[in-house]
């Protein structure tokens, strides 16, 4: 399974944009890039996903490099409620039973 | 609006007890997953199932077993609980062969083995 690499932790000021990077240099052509986040004392929740093109939704934007070997989750205006662990994972759309593997993620701290 | 439900938020068991952690989803998903989460180690996959009565080992299956008798229910079993199985356990579900959709997680069960 292709792996992802994320910084262990990041800090950002409240009301400023946050760019969370993820490297996935061994990504295959059928891998979707997914982001999840885990708020304190909760299970992970879906944030956004993409395949090749940049994606926007009400929570965030996902910028995918042209060679797909890296991606960036963008929170346009961080609030204190965005403090969480953010996971970047790859999900293989090839035939077969999906393992759905997570790593250690990036712990995002928002400074008031 | 709850989609994945874990039977307990907190559980305290004694060493050597047989422990059942239950997970139920109401979205008719084929895939279900069990993870444990420990500080600094992220989410580690224990077992997953892609159909009734089907199961596959994840990355850390030792000391655990699972049961999937009905599509909506996936149980994690600790045959003889040990203190090193004290952890947060998370269940998830997703549709089969739909990696372009989201997976859903339960709220987690914090298990303490004393």
mmCIF file of N, CA and C in Angstrom, chain B residues 4-73:
data_model
loop_
_atom_site.group_PDB
_atom_site.id
_atom_site.type_symbol
_atom_site.label_atom_id
_atom_site.label_comp_id
_atom_site.label_asym_id
_atom_site.label_seq_id
_atom_site.Cartn_x
_atom_site.Cartn_y
_atom_site.Cartn_z
ATOM 1 N N UNK B 4 -22.689 5.231 12.666
ATOM 2 C CA UNK B 4 -21.902 4.128 13.207
ATOM 3 C C UNK B 4 -21.952 4.239 14.727
ATOM 4 N N UNK B 5 -22.459 3.215 15.349
ATOM 5 C CA UNK B 5 -22.666 3.247 16.787
ATOM 6 C C UNK B 5 -21.831 2.176 17.465
ATOM 7 N N UNK B 6 -21.051 2.597 18.439
ATOM 8 C CA UNK B 6 -20.291 1.645 19.257
ATOM 9 C C UNK B 6 -21.006 1.518 20.592
ATOM 10 N N UNK B 7 -21.070 0.287 21.086
ATOM 11 C CA UNK B 7 -21.979 -0.023 22.198
ATOM 12 C C UNK B 7 -21.632 0.716 23.484
ATOM 13 N N UNK B 8 -20.356 0.999 23.714
ATOM 14 C CA UNK B 8 -19.978 1.669 24.958
ATOM 15 C C UNK B 8 -18.975 2.773 24.674
ATOM 16 N N UNK B 9 -19.038 3.878 25.400
ATOM 17 C CA UNK B 9 -18.000 4.899 25.293
ATOM 18 C C UNK B 9 -16.816 4.572 26.191
ATOM 19 N N UNK B 10 -17.133 4.019 27.372
ATOM 20 C CA UNK B 10 -16.103 3.674 28.344
ATOM 21 C C UNK B 10 -16.369 2.272 28.875
ATOM 22 N N UNK B 11 -15.284 1.514 29.057
ATOM 23 C CA UNK B 11 -15.410 0.144 29.532
ATOM 24 C C UNK B 11 -14.211 -0.172 30.413
ATOM 25 N N UNK B 12 -14.461 -0.794 31.553
ATOM 26 C CA UNK B 12 -13.376 -1.235 32.425
ATOM 27 C C UNK B 12 -13.523 -2.734 32.625
ATOM 28 N N UNK B 13 -12.479 -3.485 32.313
ATOM 29 C CA UNK B 13 -12.502 -4.943 32.424
ATOM 30 C C UNK B 13 -11.274 -5.421 33.188
ATOM 31 N N UNK B 14 -11.393 -6.630 33.696
ATOM 32 C CA UNK B 14 -10.264 -7.207 34.443
ATOM 33 C C UNK B 14 -9.399 -8.070 33.527
ATOM 34 N N UNK B 15 -8.150 -8.159 33.860
ATOM 35 C CA UNK B 15 -7.218 -9.017 33.126
ATOM 36 C C UNK B 15 -7.762 -10.444 33.060
ATOM 37 N N UNK B 16 -7.722 -11.020 31.860
ATOM 38 C CA UNK B 16 -8.190 -12.387 31.673
ATOM 39 C C UNK B 16 -9.642 -12.502 31.262
ATOM 40 N N UNK B 17 -10.405 -11.434 31.370
ATOM 41 C CA UNK B 17 -11.811 -11.466 30.966
ATOM 42 C C UNK B 17 -11.927 -11.531 29.451
ATOM 43 N N UNK B 18 -13.015 -12.105 28.991
ATOM 44 C CA UNK B 18 -13.350 -12.062 27.564
ATOM 45 C C UNK B 18 -14.185 -10.797 27.345
ATOM 46 N N UNK B 19 -13.763 -10.006 26.367
ATOM 47 C CA UNK B 19 -14.388 -8.701 26.146
ATOM 48 C C UNK B 19 -14.953 -8.626 24.732
ATOM 49 N N UNK B 20 -16.159 -8.122 24.640
ATOM 50 C CA UNK B 20 -16.807 -7.926 23.343
ATOM 51 C C UNK B 20 -17.021 -6.428 23.132
ATOM 52 N N UNK B 21 -16.530 -5.924 22.014
ATOM 53 C CA UNK B 21 -16.824 -4.555 21.606
ATOM 54 C C UNK B 21 -17.710 -4.637 20.371
ATOM 55 N N UNK B 22 -18.860 -3.957 20.452
ATOM 56 C CA UNK B 22 -19.847 -4.064 19.381
ATOM 57 C C UNK B 22 -19.907 -2.784 18.561
ATOM 58 N N UNK B 23 -20.127 -2.972 17.269
ATOM 59 C CA UNK B 23 -20.258 -1.841 16.359
ATOM 60 C C UNK B 23 -21.408 -2.126 15.399
ATOM 61 N N UNK B 24 -22.285 -1.153 15.241
ATOM 62 C CA UNK B 24 -23.428 -1.296 14.337
ATOM 63 C C UNK B 24 -23.478 -0.093 13.410
ATOM 64 N N UNK B 25 -23.708 -0.347 12.115
ATOM 65 C CA UNK B 25 -23.876 0.754 11.153
ATOM 66 C C UNK B 25 -25.213 0.600 10.443
ATOM 67 N N UNK B 26 -25.794 1.747 10.094
ATOM 68 C CA UNK B 26 -27.135 1.721 9.492
ATOM 69 C C UNK B 26 -27.117 2.180 8.048
ATOM 70 N N UNK B 27 -25.973 2.074 7.380
ATOM 71 C CA UNK B 27 -25.851 2.589 6.011
ATOM 72 C C UNK B 27 -25.730 1.463 4.982
ATOM 73 N N UNK B 28 -25.926 0.232 5.403
ATOM 74 C CA UNK B 28 -25.853 -0.919 4.498
ATOM 75 C C UNK B 28 -24.465 -1.054 3.840
ATOM 76 N N UNK B 29 -23.428 -0.673 4.575
ATOM 77 C CA UNK B 29 -22.072 -0.773 4.048
ATOM 78 C C UNK B 29 -21.548 -2.191 4.121
ATOM 79 N N UNK B 30 -20.770 -2.560 3.100
ATOM 80 C CA UNK B 30 -20.170 -3.881 3.086
ATOM 81 C C UNK B 30 -18.913 -3.926 3.975
ATOM 82 N N UNK B 31 -18.110 -2.846 3.921
ATOM 83 C CA UNK B 31 -16.841 -2.822 4.642
ATOM 84 C C UNK B 31 -17.028 -2.338 6.070
ATOM 85 N N UNK B 32 -16.386 -3.018 6.996
ATOM 86 C CA UNK B 32 -16.312 -2.531 8.373
ATOM 87 C C UNK B 32 -14.909 -2.776 8.894
ATOM 88 N N UNK B 33 -14.474 -1.890 9.791
ATOM 89 C CA UNK B 33 -13.081 -1.876 10.245
ATOM 90 C C UNK B 33 -13.024 -1.685 11.759
ATOM 91 N N UNK B 34 -12.022 -2.280 12.380
ATOM 92 C CA UNK B 34 -11.706 -2.011 13.782
ATOM 93 C C UNK B 34 -10.274 -1.508 13.886
ATOM 94 N N UNK B 35 -10.114 -0.401 14.639
ATOM 95 C CA UNK B 35 -8.809 0.202 14.887
ATOM 96 C C UNK B 35 -8.596 0.337 16.393
ATOM 97 N N UNK B 36 -7.334 0.437 16.761
ATOM 98 C CA UNK B 36 -7.028 0.925 18.096
ATOM 99 C C UNK B 36 -6.145 2.163 17.966
ATOM 100 N N UNK B 37 -6.283 3.050 18.933
ATOM 101 C CA UNK B 37 -5.548 4.311 18.868
ATOM 102 C C UNK B 37 -4.839 4.539 20.185
ATOM 103 N N UNK B 38 -3.542 4.692 20.111
ATOM 104 C CA UNK B 38 -2.716 4.937 21.286
ATOM 105 C C UNK B 38 -1.901 6.204 21.060
ATOM 106 N N UNK B 39 -1.582 6.919 22.112
ATOM 107 C CA UNK B 39 -0.835 8.184 21.966
ATOM 108 C C UNK B 39 0.446 7.991 21.166
ATOM 109 N N UNK B 40 0.613 8.838 20.165
ATOM 110 C CA UNK B 40 1.832 8.812 19.361
ATOM 111 C C UNK B 40 1.867 7.744 18.281
ATOM 112 N N UNK B 41 0.870 6.850 18.247
ATOM 113 C CA UNK B 41 0.883 5.747 17.277
ATOM 114 C C UNK B 41 -0.211 5.858 16.228
ATOM 115 N N UNK B 42 -1.045 6.854 16.310
ATOM 116 C CA UNK B 42 -2.089 7.021 15.311
ATOM 117 C C UNK B 42 -3.128 5.919 15.371
ATOM 118 N N UNK B 43 -3.843 5.723 14.279
ATOM 119 C CA UNK B 43 -4.842 4.651 14.176
ATOM 120 C C UNK B 43 -4.184 3.437 13.543
ATOM 121 N N UNK B 44 -4.278 2.328 14.239
ATOM 122 C CA UNK B 44 -3.721 1.093 13.703
ATOM 123 C C UNK B 44 -4.847 0.095 13.461
ATOM 124 N N UNK B 45 -4.834 -0.486 12.263
ATOM 125 C CA UNK B 45 -5.910 -1.374 11.852
ATOM 126 C C UNK B 45 -5.738 -2.761 12.473
ATOM 127 N N UNK B 46 -6.797 -3.245 13.129
ATOM 128 C CA UNK B 46 -6.747 -4.555 13.785
ATOM 129 C C UNK B 46 -7.296 -5.628 12.835
ATOM 130 N N UNK B 47 -8.523 -5.454 12.415
ATOM 131 C CA UNK B 47 -9.194 -6.366 11.502
ATOM 132 C C UNK B 47 -10.147 -5.566 10.631
ATOM 133 N N UNK B 48 -10.467 -6.127 9.463
ATOM 134 C CA UNK B 48 -11.545 -5.562 8.676
ATOM 135 C C UNK B 48 -12.340 -6.667 8.010
ATOM 136 N N UNK B 49 -13.524 -6.290 7.563
ATOM 137 C CA UNK B 49 -14.445 -7.253 6.958
ATOM 138 C C UNK B 49 -15.109 -6.590 5.769
ATOM 139 N N UNK B 50 -15.206 -7.323 4.664
ATOM 140 C CA UNK B 50 -15.828 -6.765 3.474
ATOM 141 C C UNK B 50 -17.142 -7.457 3.128
ATOM 142 N N UNK B 51 -17.559 -8.377 3.996
ATOM 143 C CA UNK B 51 -18.829 -9.064 3.756
ATOM 144 C C UNK B 51 -19.172 -9.866 5.000
ATOM 145 N N UNK B 52 -20.419 -10.300 5.078
ATOM 146 C CA UNK B 52 -20.823 -11.138 6.205
ATOM 147 C C UNK B 52 -19.947 -12.388 6.250
ATOM 148 N N UNK B 53 -19.500 -12.727 7.439
ATOM 149 C CA UNK B 53 -18.664 -13.890 7.718
ATOM 150 C C UNK B 53 -17.272 -13.813 7.091
ATOM 151 N N UNK B 54 -16.931 -12.711 6.445
ATOM 152 C CA UNK B 54 -15.601 -12.555 5.871
ATOM 153 C C UNK B 54 -14.793 -11.621 6.761
ATOM 154 N N UNK B 55 -13.511 -11.918 6.917
ATOM 155 C CA UNK B 55 -12.652 -11.071 7.720
ATOM 156 C C UNK B 55 -11.229 -11.169 7.192
ATOM 157 N N UNK B 56 -10.484 -10.091 7.403
ATOM 158 C CA UNK B 56 -9.074 -10.091 7.037
ATOM 159 C C UNK B 56 -8.287 -9.404 8.143
ATOM 160 N N UNK B 57 -7.088 -9.884 8.356
ATOM 161 C CA UNK B 57 -6.235 -9.295 9.374
ATOM 162 C C UNK B 57 -5.729 -7.937 8.922
ATOM 163 N N UNK B 58 -5.663 -7.048 9.888
ATOM 164 C CA UNK B 58 -5.041 -5.762 9.638
ATOM 165 C C UNK B 58 -3.575 -5.807 10.024
ATOM 166 N N UNK B 59 -3.087 -4.730 10.577
ATOM 167 C CA UNK B 59 -1.667 -4.643 10.910
ATOM 168 C C UNK B 59 -1.322 -5.198 12.290
ATOM 169 N N UNK B 60 -2.290 -5.238 13.196
ATOM 170 C CA UNK B 60 -2.005 -5.698 14.565
ATOM 171 C C UNK B 60 -3.115 -6.637 15.066
ATOM 172 N N UNK B 61 -3.314 -7.793 14.441
ATOM 173 C CA UNK B 61 -4.425 -8.667 14.836
ATOM 174 C C UNK B 61 -4.166 -9.524 16.078
ATOM 175 N N UNK B 62 -2.931 -9.581 16.536
ATOM 176 C CA UNK B 62 -2.595 -10.502 17.621
ATOM 177 C C UNK B 62 -3.370 -10.143 18.891
ATOM 178 N N UNK B 63 -3.983 -11.144 19.476
ATOM 179 C CA UNK B 63 -4.739 -10.949 20.711
ATOM 180 C C UNK B 63 -6.198 -10.581 20.496
ATOM 181 N N UNK B 64 -6.604 -10.481 19.231
ATOM 182 C CA UNK B 64 -7.977 -10.098 18.892
ATOM 183 C C UNK B 64 -8.591 -11.095 17.916
ATOM 184 N N UNK B 65 -9.904 -11.165 17.935
ATOM 185 C CA UNK B 65 -10.648 -11.844 16.882
ATOM 186 C C UNK B 65 -11.882 -10.998 16.592
ATOM 187 N N UNK B 66 -12.579 -11.335 15.515
ATOM 188 C CA UNK B 66 -13.753 -10.565 15.117
ATOM 189 C C UNK B 66 -14.863 -11.508 14.692
ATOM 190 N N UNK B 67 -16.064 -10.935 14.648
ATOM 191 C CA UNK B 67 -17.227 -11.693 14.200
ATOM 192 C C UNK B 67 -18.115 -10.784 13.382
ATOM 193 N N UNK B 68 -18.573 -11.302 12.224
ATOM 194 C CA UNK B 68 -19.513 -10.543 11.393
ATOM 195 C C UNK B 68 -20.594 -11.517 10.931
ATOM 196 N N UNK B 69 -21.622 -11.658 11.762
ATOM 197 C CA UNK B 69 -22.727 -12.556 11.457
ATOM 198 C C UNK B 69 -23.825 -11.861 10.659
ATOM 199 N N UNK B 70 -23.943 -10.551 10.833
ATOM 200 C CA UNK B 70 -24.904 -9.754 10.081
ATOM 201 C C UNK B 70 -24.179 -8.571 9.456
ATOM 202 N N UNK B 71 -24.716 -8.102 8.357
ATOM 203 C CA UNK B 71 -24.040 -7.050 7.598
ATOM 204 C C UNK B 71 -23.837 -5.787 8.429
ATOM 205 N N UNK B 72 -24.791 -5.471 9.274
ATOM 206 C CA UNK B 72 -24.721 -4.202 9.981
ATOM 207 C C UNK B 72 -23.878 -4.249 11.261
ATOM 208 N N UNK B 73 -23.439 -5.425 11.668
ATOM 209 C CA UNK B 73 -22.797 -5.558 12.979
ATOM 210 C C UNK B 73 -21.427 -6.207 12.851
#
